PDB file of C-alpha atoms in Angstrom:
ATOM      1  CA  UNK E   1     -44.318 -66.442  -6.314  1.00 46.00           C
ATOM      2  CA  UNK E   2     -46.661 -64.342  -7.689  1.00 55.00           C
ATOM      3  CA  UNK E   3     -49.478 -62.429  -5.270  1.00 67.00           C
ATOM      4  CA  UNK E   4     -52.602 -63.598  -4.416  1.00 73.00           C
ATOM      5  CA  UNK E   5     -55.573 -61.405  -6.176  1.00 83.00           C
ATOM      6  CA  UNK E   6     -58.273 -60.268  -2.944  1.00 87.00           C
ATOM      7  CA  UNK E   7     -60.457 -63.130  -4.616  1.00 86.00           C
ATOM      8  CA  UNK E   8     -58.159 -65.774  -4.385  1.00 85.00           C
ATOM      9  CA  UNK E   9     -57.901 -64.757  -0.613  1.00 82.00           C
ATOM     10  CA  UNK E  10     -61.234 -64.556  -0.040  1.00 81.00           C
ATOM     11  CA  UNK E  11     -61.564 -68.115  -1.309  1.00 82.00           C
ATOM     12  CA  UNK E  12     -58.883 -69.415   0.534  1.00 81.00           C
ATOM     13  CA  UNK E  13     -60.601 -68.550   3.742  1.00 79.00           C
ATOM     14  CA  UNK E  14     -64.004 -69.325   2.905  1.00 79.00           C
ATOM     15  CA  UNK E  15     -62.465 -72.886   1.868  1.00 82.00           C
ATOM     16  CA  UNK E  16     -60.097 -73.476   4.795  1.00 79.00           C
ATOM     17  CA  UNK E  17     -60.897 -70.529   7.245  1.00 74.00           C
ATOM     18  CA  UNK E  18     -59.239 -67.548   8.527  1.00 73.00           C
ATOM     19  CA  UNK E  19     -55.656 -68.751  10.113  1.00 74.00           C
ATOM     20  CA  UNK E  20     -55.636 -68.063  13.772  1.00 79.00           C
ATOM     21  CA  UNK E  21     -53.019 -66.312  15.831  1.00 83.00           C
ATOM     22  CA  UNK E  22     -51.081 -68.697  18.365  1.00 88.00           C
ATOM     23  CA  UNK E  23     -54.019 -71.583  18.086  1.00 88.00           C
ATOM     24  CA  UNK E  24     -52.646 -73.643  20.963  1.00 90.00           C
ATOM     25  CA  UNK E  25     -52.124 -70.802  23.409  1.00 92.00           C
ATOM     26  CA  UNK E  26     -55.992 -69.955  22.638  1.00 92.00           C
ATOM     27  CA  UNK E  27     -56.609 -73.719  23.337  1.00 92.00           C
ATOM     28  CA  UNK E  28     -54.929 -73.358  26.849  1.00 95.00           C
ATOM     29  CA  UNK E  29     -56.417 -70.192  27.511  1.00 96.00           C
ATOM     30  CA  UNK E  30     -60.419 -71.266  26.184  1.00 96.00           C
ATOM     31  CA  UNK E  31     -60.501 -69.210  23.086  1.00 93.00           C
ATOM     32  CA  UNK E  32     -58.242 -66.385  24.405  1.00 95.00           C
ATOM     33  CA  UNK E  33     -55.016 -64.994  24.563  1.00 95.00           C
ATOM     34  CA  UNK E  34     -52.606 -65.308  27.563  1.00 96.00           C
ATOM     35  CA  UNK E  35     -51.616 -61.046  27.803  1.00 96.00           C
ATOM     36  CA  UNK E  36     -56.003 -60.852  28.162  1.00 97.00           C
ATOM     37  CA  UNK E  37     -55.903 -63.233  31.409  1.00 97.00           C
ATOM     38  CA  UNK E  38     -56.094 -61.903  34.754  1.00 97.00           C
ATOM     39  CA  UNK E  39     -56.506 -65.023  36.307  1.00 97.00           C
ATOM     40  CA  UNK E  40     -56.651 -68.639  35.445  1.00 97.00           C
ATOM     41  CA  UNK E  41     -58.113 -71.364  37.667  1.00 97.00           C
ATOM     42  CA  UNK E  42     -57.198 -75.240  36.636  1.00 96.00           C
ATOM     43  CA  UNK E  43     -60.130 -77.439  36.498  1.00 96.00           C
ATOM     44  CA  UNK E  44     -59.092 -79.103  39.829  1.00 95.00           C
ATOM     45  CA  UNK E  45     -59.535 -75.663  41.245  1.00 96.00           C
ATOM     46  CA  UNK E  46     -62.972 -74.820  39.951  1.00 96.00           C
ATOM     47  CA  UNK E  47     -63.987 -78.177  41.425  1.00 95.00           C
ATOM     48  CA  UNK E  48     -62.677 -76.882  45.089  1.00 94.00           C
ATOM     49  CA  UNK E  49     -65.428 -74.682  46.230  1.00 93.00           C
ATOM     50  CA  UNK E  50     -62.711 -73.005  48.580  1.00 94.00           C
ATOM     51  CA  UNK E  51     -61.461 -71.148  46.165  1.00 95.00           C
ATOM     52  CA  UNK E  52     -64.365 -69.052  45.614  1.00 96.00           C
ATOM     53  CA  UNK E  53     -62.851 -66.384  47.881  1.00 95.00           C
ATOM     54  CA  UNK E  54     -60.302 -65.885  45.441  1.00 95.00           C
ATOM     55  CA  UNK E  55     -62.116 -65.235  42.480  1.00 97.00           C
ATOM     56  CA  UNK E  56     -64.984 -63.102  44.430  1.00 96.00           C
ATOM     57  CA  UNK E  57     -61.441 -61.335  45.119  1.00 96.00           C
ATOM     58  CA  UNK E  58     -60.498 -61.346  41.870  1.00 96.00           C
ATOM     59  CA  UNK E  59     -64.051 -60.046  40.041  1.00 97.00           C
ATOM     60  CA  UNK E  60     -64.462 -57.499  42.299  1.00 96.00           C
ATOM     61  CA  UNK E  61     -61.409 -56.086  41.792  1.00 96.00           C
ATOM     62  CA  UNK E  62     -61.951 -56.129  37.964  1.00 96.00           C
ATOM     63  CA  UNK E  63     -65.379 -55.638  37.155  1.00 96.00           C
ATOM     64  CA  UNK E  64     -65.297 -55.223  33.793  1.00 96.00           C
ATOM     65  CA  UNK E  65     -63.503 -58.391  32.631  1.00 97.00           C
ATOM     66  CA  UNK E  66     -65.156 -61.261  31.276  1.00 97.00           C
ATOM     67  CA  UNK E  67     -65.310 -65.169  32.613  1.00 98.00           C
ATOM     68  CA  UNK E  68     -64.675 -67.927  30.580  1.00 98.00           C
ATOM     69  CA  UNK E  69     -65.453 -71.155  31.613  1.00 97.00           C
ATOM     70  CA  UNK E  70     -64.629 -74.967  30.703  1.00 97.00           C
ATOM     71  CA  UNK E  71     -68.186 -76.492  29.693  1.00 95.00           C
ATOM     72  CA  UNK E  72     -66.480 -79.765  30.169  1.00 95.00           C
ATOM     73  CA  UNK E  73     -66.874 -79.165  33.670  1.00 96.00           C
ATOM     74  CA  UNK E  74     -70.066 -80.415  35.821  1.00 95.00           C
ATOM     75  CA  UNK E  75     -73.136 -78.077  35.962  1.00 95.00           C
ATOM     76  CA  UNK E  76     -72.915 -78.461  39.476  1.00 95.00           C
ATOM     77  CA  UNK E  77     -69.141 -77.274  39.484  1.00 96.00           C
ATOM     78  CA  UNK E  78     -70.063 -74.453  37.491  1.00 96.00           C
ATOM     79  CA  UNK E  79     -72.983 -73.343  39.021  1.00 96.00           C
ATOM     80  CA  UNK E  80     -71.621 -71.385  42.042  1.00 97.00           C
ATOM     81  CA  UNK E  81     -68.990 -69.291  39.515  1.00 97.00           C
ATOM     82  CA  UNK E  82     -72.131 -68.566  37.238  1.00 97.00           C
ATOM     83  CA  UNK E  83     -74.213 -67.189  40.199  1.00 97.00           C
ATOM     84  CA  UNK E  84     -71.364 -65.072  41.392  1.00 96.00           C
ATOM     85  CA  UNK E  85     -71.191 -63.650  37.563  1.00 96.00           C
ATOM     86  CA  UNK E  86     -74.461 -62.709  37.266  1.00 96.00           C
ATOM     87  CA  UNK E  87     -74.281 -61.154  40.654  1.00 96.00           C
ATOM     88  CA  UNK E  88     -71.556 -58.756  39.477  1.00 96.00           C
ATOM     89  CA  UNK E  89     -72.850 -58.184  36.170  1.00 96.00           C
ATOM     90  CA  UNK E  90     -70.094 -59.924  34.726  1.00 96.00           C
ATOM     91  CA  UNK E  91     -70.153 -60.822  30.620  1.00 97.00           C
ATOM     92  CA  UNK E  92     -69.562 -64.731  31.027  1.00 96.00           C
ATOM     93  CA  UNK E  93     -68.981 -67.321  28.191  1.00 96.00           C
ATOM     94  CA  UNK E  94     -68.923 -71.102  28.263  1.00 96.00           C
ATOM     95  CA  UNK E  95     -66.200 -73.176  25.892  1.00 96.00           C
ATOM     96  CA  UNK E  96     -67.403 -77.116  24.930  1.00 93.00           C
ATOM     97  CA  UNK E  97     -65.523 -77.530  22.201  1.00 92.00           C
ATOM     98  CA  UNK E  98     -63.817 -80.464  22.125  1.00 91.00           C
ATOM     99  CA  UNK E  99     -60.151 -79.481  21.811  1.00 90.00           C
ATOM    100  CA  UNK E 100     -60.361 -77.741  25.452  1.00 92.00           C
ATOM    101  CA  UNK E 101     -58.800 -80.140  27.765  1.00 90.00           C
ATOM    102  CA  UNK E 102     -60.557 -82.225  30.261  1.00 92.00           C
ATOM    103  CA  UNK E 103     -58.174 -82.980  32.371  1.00 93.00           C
ATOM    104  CA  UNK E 104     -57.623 -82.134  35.883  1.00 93.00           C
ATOM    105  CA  UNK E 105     -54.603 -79.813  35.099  1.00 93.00           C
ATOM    106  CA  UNK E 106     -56.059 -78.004  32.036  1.00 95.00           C
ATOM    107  CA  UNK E 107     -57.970 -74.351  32.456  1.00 97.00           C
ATOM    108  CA  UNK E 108     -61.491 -74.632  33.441  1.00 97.00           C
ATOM    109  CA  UNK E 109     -61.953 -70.961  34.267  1.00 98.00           C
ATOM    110  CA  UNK E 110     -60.362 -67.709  32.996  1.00 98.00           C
ATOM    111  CA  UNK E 111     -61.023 -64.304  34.077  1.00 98.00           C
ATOM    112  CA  UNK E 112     -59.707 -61.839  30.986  1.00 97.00           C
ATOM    113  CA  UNK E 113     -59.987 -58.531  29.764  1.00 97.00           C
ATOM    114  CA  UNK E 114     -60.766 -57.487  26.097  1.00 96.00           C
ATOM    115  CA  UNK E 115     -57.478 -55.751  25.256  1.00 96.00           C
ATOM    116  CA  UNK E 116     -53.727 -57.190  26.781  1.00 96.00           C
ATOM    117  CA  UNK E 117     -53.119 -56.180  30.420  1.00 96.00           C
ATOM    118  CA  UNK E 118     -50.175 -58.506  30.912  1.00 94.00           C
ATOM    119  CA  UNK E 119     -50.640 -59.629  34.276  1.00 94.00           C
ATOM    120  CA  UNK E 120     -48.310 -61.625  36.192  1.00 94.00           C
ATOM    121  CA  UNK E 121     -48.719 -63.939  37.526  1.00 95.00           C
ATOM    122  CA  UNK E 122     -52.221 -65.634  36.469  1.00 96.00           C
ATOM    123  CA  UNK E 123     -52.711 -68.575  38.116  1.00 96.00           C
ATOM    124  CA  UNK E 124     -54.561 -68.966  41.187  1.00 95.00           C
ATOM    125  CA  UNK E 125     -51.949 -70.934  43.339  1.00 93.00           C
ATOM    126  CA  UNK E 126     -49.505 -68.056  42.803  1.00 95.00           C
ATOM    127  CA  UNK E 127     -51.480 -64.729  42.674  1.00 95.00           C
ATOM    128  CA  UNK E 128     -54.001 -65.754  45.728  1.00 93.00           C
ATOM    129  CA  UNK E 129     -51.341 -68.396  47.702  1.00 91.00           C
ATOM    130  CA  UNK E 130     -53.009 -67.354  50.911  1.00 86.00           C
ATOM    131  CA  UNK E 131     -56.760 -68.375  49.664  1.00 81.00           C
ATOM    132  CA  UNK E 132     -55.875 -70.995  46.750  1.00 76.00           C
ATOM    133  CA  UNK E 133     -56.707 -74.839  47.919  1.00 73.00           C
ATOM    134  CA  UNK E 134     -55.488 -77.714  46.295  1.00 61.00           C
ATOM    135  CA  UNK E 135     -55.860 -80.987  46.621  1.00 54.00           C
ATOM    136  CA  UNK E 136     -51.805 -81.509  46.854  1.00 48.00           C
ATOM    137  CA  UNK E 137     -51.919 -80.265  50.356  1.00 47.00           C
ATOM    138  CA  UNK E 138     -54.026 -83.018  51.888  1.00 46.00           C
ATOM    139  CA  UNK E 139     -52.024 -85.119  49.603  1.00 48.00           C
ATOM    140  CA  UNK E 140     -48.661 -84.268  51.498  1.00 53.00           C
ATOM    141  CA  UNK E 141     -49.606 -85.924  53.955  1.00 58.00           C
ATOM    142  CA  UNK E 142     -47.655 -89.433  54.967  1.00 62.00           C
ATOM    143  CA  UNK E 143     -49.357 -92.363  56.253  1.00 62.00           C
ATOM    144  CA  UNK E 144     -47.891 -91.771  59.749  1.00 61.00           C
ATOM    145  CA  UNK E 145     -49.205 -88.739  59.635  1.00 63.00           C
ATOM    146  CA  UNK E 146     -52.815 -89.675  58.896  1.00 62.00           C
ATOM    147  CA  UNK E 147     -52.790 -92.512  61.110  1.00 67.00           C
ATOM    148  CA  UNK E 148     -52.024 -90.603  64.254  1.00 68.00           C
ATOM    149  CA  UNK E 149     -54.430 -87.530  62.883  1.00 65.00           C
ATOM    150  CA  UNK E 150     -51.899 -84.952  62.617  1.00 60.00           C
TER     151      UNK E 150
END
């Protein structure tokens, strides 16, 4: 096959657009790629304001990274992450585009860097166990166990 003259590339992308690098792991990660991410919050745990102690933790510690946030996510959910950003002078960026998830389980917040740090691990319920809070742990319970208040 014969190679492509810098035109015929140059129309290629205007026509179709320039092919991204791992699309679906920028999906997951709201526009970014997983070696940036420092931590990552499912939208579950953005909705938990309980786990603001983790990411104050977690910004402080890293001033310099950026937050990206699911803007399928309630104003009102969002509002105490993009008070804390502005607080720290943090760069902050909000995804709506409709191939982020919605569900409870996808990323609604990442906190990332500009170049690869590789950090491991990322999410919140295994880097901060001892401040995460999830809904599974009042979900644990059995009904004995709520019926005689334990």
């Amino acid at each position: 096959m014969a190679e492509q003259s810098q035109m015929d590339k140059h129309l290629q992308n205007s026509t179709f657009g320039v092919p991204k690098v791992n699309p679906d792991e920028q999906r997951r990660y709201l526009g970014t790629f997983r070696e940036r991410v420092s931590l990552a919050m499912t939208i579950d745990e953005v909705n938990d304001r309980n786990n603001l102690d983790a990411f104050i933790t977690e910004i402080t510690a890293h001033p310099d990274y950026q937050i990206i946030l699911n803007g399928h996510i309630e104003q009102a959910d969002l509002a105490p992450y993009l008070k804390l950003a502005a607080q720290h002078n943090l760069k902050f960026t909000i995804r709506n585009d409709i191939f982020y998830g919605m569900a409870a389980d996808d990323y609604g917040l990442i906190v990332a860097s500009d170049h690869a740090i590789n950090d491991n691990p990322v999410t919140l319920a295994k880097k901060y166990p001892n401040q995460a809070h999830t809904d599974t742990e009042t979900q644990k319970k059995s009904l004995l166990d709520k019926l005689l208040g334990k």
